[in-house]
PDB file of C-alpha atoms in Angstrom:
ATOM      1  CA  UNK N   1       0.000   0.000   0.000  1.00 64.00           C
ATOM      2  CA  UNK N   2       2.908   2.462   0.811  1.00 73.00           C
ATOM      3  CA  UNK N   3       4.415   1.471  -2.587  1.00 70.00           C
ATOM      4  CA  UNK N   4       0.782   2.842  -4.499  1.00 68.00           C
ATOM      5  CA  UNK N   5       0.644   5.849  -2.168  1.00 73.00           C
ATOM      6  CA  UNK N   6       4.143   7.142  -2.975  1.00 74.00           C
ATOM      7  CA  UNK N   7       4.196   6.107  -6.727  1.00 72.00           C
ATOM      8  CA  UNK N   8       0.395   7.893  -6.781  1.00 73.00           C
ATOM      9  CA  UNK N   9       2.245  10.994  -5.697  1.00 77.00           C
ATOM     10  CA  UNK N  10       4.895  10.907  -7.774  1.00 76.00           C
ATOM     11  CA  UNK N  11       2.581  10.825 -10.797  1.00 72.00           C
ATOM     12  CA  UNK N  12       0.700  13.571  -9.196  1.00 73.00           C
ATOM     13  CA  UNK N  13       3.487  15.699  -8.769  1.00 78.00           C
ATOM     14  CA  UNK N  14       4.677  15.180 -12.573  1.00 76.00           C
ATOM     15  CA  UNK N  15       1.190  15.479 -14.082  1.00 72.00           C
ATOM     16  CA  UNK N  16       1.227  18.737 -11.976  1.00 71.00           C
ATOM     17  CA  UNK N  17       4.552  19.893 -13.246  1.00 75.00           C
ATOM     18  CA  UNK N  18       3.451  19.037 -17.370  1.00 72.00           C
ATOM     19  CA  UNK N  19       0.323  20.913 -16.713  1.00 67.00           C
ATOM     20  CA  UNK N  20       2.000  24.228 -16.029  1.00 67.00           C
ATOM     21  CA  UNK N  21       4.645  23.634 -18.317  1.00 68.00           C
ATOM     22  CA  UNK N  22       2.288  23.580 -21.058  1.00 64.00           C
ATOM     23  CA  UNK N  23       0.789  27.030 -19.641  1.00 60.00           C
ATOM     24  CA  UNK N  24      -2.049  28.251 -17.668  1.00 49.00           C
ATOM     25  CA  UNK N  25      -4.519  27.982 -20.919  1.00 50.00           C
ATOM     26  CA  UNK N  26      -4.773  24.209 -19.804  1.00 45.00           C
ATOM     27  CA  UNK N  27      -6.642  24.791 -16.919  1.00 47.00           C
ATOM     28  CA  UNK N  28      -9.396  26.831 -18.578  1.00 47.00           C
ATOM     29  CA  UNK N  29     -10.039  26.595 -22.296  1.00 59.00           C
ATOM     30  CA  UNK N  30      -8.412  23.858 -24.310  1.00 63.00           C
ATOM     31  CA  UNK N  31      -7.631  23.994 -28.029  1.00 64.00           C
ATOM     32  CA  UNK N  32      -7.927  21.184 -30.135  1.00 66.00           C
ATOM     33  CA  UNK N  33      -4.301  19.893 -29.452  1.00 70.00           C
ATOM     34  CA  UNK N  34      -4.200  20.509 -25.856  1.00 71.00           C
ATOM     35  CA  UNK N  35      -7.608  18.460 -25.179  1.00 71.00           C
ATOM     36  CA  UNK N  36      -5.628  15.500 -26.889  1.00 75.00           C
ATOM     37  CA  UNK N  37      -2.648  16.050 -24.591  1.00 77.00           C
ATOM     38  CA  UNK N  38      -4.396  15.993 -21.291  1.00 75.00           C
ATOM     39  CA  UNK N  39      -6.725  13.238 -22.035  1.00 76.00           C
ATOM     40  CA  UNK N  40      -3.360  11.064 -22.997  1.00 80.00           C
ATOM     41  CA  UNK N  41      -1.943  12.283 -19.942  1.00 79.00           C
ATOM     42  CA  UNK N  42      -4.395  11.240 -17.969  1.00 77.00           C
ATOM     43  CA  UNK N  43      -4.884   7.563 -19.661  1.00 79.00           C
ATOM     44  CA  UNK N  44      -0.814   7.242 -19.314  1.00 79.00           C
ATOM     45  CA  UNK N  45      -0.730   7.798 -16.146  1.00 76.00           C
ATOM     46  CA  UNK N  46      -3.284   5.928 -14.846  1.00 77.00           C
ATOM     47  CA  UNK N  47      -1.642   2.926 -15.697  1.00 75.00           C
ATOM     48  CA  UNK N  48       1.337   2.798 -13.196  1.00 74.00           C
ATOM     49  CA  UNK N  49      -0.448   4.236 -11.156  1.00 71.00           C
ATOM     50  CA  UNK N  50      -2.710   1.169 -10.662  1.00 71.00           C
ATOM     51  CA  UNK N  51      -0.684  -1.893 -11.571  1.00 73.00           C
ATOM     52  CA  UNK N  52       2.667  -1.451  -9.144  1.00 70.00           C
ATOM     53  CA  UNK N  53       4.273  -4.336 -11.378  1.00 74.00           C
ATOM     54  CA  UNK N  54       4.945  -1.798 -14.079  1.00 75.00           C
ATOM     55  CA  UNK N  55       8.050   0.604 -13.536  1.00 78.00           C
ATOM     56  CA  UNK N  56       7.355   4.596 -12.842  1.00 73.00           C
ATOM     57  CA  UNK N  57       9.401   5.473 -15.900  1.00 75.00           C
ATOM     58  CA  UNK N  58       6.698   3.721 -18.431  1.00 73.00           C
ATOM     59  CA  UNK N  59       4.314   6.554 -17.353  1.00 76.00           C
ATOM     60  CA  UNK N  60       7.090   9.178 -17.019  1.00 80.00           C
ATOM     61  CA  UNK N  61       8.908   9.056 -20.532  1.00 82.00           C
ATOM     62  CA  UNK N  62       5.420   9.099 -22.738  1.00 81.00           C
ATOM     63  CA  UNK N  63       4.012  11.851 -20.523  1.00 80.00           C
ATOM     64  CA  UNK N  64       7.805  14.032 -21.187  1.00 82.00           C
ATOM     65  CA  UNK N  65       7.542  13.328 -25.028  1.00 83.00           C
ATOM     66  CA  UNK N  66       3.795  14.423 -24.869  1.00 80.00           C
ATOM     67  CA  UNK N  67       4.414  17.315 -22.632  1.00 80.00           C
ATOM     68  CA  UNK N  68       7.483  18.439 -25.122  1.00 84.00           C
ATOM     69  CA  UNK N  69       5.222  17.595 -28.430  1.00 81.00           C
ATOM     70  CA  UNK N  70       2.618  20.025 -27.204  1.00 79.00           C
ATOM     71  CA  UNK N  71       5.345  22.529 -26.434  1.00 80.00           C
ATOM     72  CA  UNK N  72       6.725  22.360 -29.563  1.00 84.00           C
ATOM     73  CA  UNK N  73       3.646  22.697 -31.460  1.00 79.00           C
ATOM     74  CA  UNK N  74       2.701  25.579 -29.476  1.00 79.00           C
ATOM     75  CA  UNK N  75       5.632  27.153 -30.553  1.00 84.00           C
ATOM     76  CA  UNK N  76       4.708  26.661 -34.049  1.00 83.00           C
ATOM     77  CA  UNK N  77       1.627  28.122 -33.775  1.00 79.00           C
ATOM     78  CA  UNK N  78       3.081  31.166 -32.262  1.00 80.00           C
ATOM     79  CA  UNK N  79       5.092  31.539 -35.251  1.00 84.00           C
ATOM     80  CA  UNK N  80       2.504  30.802 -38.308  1.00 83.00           C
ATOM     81  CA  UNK N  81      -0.687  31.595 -38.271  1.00 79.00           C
ATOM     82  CA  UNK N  82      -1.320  28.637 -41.471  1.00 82.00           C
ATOM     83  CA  UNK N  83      -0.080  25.957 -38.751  1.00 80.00           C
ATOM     84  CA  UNK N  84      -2.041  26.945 -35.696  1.00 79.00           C
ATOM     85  CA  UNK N  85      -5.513  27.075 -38.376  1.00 80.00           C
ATOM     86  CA  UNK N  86      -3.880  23.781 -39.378  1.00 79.00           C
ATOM     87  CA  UNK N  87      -4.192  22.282 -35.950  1.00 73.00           C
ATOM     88  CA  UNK N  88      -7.206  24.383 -34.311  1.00 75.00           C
ATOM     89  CA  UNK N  89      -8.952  25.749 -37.306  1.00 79.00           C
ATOM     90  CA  UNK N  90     -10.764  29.081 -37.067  1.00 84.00           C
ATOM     91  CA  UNK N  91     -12.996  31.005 -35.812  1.00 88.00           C
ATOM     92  CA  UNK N  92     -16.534  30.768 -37.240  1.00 90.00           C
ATOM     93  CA  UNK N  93     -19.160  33.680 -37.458  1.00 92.00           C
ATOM     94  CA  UNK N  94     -22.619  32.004 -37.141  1.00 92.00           C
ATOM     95  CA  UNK N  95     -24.467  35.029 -36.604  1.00 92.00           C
ATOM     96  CA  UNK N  96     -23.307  37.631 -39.380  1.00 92.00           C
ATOM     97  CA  UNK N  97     -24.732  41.467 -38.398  1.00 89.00           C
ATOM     98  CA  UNK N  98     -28.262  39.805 -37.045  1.00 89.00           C
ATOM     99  CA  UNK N  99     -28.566  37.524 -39.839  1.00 90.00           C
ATOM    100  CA  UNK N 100     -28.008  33.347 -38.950  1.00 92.00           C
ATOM    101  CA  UNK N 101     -25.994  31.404 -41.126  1.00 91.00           C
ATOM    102  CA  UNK N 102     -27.490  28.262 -41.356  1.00 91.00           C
ATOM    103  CA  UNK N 103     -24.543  26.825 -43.471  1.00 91.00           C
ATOM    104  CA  UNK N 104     -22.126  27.068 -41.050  1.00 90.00           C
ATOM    105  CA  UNK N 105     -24.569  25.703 -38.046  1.00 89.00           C
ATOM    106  CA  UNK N 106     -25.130  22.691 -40.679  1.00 89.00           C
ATOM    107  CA  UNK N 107     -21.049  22.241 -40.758  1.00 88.00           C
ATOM    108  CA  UNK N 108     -20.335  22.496 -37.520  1.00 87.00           C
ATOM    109  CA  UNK N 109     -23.519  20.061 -36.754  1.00 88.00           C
ATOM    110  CA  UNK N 110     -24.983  22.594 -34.064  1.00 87.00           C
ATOM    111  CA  UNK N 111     -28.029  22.006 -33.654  1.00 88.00           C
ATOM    112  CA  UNK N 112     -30.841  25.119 -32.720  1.00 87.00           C
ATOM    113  CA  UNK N 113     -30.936  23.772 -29.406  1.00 88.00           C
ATOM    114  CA  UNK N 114     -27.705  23.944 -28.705  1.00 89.00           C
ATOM    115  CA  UNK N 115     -26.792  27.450 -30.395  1.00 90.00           C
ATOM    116  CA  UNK N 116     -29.841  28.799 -28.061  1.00 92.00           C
ATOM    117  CA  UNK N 117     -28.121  26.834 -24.546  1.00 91.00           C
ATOM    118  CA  UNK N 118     -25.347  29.070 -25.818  1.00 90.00           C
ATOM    119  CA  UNK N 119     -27.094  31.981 -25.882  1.00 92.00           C
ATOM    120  CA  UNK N 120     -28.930  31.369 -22.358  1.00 92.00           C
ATOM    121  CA  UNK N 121     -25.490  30.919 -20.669  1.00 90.00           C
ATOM    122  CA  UNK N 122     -24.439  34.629 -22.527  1.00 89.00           C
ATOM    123  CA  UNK N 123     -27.827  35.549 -20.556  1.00 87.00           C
ATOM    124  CA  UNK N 124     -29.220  36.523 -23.934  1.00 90.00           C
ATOM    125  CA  UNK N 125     -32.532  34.902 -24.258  1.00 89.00           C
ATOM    126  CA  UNK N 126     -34.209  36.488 -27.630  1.00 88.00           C
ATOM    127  CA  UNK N 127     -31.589  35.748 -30.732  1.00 90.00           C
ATOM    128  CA  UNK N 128     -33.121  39.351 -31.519  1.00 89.00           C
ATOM    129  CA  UNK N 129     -30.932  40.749 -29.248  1.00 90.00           C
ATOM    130  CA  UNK N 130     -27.564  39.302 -30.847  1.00 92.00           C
ATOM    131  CA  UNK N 131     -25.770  41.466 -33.941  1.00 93.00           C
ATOM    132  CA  UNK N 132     -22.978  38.669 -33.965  1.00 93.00           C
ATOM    133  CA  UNK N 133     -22.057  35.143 -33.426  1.00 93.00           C
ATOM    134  CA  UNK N 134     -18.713  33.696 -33.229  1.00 93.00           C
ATOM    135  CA  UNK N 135     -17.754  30.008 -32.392  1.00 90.00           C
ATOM    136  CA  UNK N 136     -14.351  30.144 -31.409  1.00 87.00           C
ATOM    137  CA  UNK N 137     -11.457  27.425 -31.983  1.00 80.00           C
ATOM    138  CA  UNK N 138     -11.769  26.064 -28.077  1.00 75.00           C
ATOM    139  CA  UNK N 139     -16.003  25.250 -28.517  1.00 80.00           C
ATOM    140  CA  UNK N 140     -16.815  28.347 -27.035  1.00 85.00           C
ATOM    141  CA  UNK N 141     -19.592  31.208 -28.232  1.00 90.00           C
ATOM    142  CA  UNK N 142     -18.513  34.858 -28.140  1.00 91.00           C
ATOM    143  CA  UNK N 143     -21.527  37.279 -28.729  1.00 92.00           C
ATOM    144  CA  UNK N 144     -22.066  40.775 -29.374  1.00 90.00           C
ATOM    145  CA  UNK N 145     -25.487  42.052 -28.220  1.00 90.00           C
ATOM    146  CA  UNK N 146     -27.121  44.872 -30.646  1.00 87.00           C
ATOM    147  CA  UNK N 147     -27.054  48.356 -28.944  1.00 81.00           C
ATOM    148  CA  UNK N 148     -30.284  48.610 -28.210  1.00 79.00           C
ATOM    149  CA  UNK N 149     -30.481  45.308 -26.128  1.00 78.00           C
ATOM    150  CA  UNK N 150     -27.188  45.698 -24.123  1.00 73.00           C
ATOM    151  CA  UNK N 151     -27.701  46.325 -20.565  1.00 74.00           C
ATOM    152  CA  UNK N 152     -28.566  48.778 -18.981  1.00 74.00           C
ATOM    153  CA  UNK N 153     -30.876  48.959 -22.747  1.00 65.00           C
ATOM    154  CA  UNK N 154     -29.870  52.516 -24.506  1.00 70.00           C
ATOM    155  CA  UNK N 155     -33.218  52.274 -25.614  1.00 71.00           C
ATOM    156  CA  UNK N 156     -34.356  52.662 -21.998  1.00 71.00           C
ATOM    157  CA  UNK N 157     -31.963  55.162 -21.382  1.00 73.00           C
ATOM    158  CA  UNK N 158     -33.460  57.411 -25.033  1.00 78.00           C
ATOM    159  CA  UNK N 159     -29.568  56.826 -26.214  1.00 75.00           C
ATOM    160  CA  UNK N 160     -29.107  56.008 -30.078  1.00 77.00           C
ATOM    161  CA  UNK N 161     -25.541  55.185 -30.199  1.00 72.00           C
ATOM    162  CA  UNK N 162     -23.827  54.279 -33.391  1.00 72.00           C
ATOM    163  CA  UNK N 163     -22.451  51.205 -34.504  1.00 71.00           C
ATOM    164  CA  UNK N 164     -18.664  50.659 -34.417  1.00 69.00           C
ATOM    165  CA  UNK N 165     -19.232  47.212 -36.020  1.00 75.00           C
ATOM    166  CA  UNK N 166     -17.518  44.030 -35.208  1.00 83.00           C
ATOM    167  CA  UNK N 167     -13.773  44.458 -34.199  1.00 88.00           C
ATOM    168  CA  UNK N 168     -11.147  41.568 -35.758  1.00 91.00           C
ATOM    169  CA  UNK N 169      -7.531  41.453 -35.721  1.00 92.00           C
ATOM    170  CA  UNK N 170      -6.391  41.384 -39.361  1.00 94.00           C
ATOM    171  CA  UNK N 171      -2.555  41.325 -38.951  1.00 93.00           C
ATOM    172  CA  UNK N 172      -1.395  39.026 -35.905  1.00 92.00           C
ATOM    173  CA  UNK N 173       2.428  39.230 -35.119  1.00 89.00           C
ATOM    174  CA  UNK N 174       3.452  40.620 -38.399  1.00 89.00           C
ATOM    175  CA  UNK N 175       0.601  38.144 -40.957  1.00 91.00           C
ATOM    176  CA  UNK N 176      -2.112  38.654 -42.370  1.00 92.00           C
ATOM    177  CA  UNK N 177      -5.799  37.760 -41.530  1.00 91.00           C
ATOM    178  CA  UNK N 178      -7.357  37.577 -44.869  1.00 91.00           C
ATOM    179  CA  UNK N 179     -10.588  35.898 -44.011  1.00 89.00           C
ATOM    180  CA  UNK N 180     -10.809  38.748 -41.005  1.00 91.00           C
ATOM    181  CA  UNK N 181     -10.313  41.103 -43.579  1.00 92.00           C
ATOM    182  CA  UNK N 182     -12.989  40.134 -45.655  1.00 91.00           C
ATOM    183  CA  UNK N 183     -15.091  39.974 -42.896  1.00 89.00           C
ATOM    184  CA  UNK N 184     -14.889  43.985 -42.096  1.00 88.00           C
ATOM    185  CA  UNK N 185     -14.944  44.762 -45.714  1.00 89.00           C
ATOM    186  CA  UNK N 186     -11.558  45.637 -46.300  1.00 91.00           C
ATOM    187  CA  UNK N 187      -8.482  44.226 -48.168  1.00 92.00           C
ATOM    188  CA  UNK N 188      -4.565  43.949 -47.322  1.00 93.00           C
ATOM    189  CA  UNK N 189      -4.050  47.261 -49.536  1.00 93.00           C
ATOM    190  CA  UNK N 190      -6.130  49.038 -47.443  1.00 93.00           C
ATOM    191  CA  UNK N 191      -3.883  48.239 -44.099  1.00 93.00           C
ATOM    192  CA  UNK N 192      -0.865  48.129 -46.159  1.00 93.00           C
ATOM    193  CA  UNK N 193      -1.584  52.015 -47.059  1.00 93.00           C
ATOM    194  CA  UNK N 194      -2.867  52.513 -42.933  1.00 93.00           C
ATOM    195  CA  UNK N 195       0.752  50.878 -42.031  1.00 93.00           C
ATOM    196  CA  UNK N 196       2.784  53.208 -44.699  1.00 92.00           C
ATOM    197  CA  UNK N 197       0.630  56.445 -43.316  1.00 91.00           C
ATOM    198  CA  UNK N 198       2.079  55.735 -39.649  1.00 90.00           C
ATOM    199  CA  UNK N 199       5.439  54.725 -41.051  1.00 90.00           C
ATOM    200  CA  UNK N 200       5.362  51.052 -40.042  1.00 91.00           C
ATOM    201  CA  UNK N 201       6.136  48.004 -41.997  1.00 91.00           C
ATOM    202  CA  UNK N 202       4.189  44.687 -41.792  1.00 91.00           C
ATOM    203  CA  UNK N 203       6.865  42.978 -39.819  1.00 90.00           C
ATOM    204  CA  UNK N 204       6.659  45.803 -36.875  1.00 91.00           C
ATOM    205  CA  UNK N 205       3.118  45.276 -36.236  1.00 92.00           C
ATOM    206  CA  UNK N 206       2.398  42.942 -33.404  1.00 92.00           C
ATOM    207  CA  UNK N 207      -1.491  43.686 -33.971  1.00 93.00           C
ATOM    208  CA  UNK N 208      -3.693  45.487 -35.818  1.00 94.00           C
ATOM    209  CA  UNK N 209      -7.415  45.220 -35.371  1.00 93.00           C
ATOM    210  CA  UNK N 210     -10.091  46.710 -37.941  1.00 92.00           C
ATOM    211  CA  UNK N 211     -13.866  47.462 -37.975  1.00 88.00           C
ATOM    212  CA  UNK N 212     -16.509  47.256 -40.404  1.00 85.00           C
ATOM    213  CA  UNK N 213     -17.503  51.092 -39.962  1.00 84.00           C
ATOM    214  CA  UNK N 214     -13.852  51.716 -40.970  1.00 85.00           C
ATOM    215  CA  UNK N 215     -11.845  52.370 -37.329  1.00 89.00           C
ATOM    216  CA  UNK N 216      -8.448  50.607 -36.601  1.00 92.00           C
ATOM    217  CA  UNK N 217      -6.103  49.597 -33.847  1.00 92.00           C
ATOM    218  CA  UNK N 218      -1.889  49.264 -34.378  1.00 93.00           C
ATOM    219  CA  UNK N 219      -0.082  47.710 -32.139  1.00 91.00           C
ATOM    220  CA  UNK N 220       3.574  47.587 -32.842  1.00 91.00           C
ATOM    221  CA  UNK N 221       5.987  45.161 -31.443  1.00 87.00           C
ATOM    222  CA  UNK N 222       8.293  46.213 -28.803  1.00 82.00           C
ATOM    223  CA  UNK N 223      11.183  47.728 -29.264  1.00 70.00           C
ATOM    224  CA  UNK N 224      12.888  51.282 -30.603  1.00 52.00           C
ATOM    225  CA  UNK N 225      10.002  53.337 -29.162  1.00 53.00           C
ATOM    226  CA  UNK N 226       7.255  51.629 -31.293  1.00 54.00           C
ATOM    227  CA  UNK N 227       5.175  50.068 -28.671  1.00 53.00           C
ATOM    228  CA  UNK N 228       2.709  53.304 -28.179  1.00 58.00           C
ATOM    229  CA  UNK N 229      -0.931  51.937 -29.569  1.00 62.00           C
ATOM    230  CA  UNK N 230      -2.172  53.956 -33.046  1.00 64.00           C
ATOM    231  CA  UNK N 231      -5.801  54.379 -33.775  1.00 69.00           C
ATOM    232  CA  UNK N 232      -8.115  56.032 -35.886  1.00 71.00           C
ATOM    233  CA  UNK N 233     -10.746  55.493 -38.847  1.00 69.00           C
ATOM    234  CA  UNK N 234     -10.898  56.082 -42.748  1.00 66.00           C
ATOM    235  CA  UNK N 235     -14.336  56.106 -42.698  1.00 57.00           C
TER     236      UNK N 235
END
């Protein structure tokens, strides 16, 4: 019985250790990659830890490759945007400026039900109230309410304010976006003449985000005095 309790513990303590080396993200919202990861982990370890006849280091040298694997390929999804879409795919708007798109429900088989449980845990109960839809890469729903409904309602409060659109990041660590471009209505000459009007190059910009009313966000990388934020609109 010692034996199990101290070779439980031992597990614990490296499961512990390959869960924060693989970053705090794995606690909260996994990516397609990182689900696969942890559900190994957990499978791999389970097995030393109940039959005592197998040695520690079967459990301990799968969960290091695993643990460096996912590293490794987070790494390369830091550095190109084609590999991390690759591996977690992209985000997909289901609700498109109040309108459903019943396409992409069909394709990601989500079913009415399920978009509306998703709605109910926004606390949005009337699809009325929702301008935009987005299913993120992790399986989660990110919403934007119309003005009108948010709360406190600016239709209670006889306010009529305008609408700044849907904000996406169209150049990510020096790349392009193109399907975030397309969806605010604008193409890579238009931020490639925003980028030569601040005197920045593509490879400065850490992010830029862009509306569809026309407003935009820079934010260079660090380094020789770039990193103050630039804004403004064309519109």
């Amino acid at each position: 019985m010692i034996i199990s309790f101290v070779r439980t513990v031992l597990l614990y303590i490296v499961i512990l250790a390959a869960v924060r080396l693989m970053g705090k993200r794995q606690i909260s919202e996994l990516q397609t990659s990182e689900l696969v990861v942890t559900l190994l982990i957990s499978d791999i370890a389970a097995i030393p830890m109940q039959d005592t006849g197998q040695p520690l280091a079967s459990g301990f040298i799968p969960i290091a490759v695993l643990v460096m694997c996912e590293i490794a390929i987070s790494v390369f999804m830091l550095k190109s945007g084609k590999f991390r879409r690759l591996v977690c795919g992209k985000p997909i708007v289901l609700i498109n400026n109040g309108q459903l798109d019943q396409k992409e429900m069909s394709r990601l088989r989500l079913s009415i039900e399920d978009l509306f449980e998703e709605l109910r845990e926004k606390d949005v109960f009337s699809i009325r109230d929702v301008a935009w839809a987005i299913m993120e890469t992790n399986g989660k729903l990110s919403i934007v309410k119309k003005p009108e409904a948010d709360q406190p309602t600016n239709q209670l409060l006889g306010l009529c304010p305008s609408d700044t659109g849907l904000e996406v990041v169209v150049i990510s660590d020096g790349e392009f976006s193109d399907s975030s471009l397309r969806l605010c209505g604008q193409s890579r000459r238009w931020a490639e003449d925003i980028l030569s009007q601040q005197g920045l190059s593509l490879r400065q910009v850490f992010i830029m985000t862009a509306d569809t009313q026309g407003g935009y966000a820079i934010i260079p990388k660090q380094g020789d005095n770039l990193s103050t934020m630039k804004g403004g609109s064309t519109s």
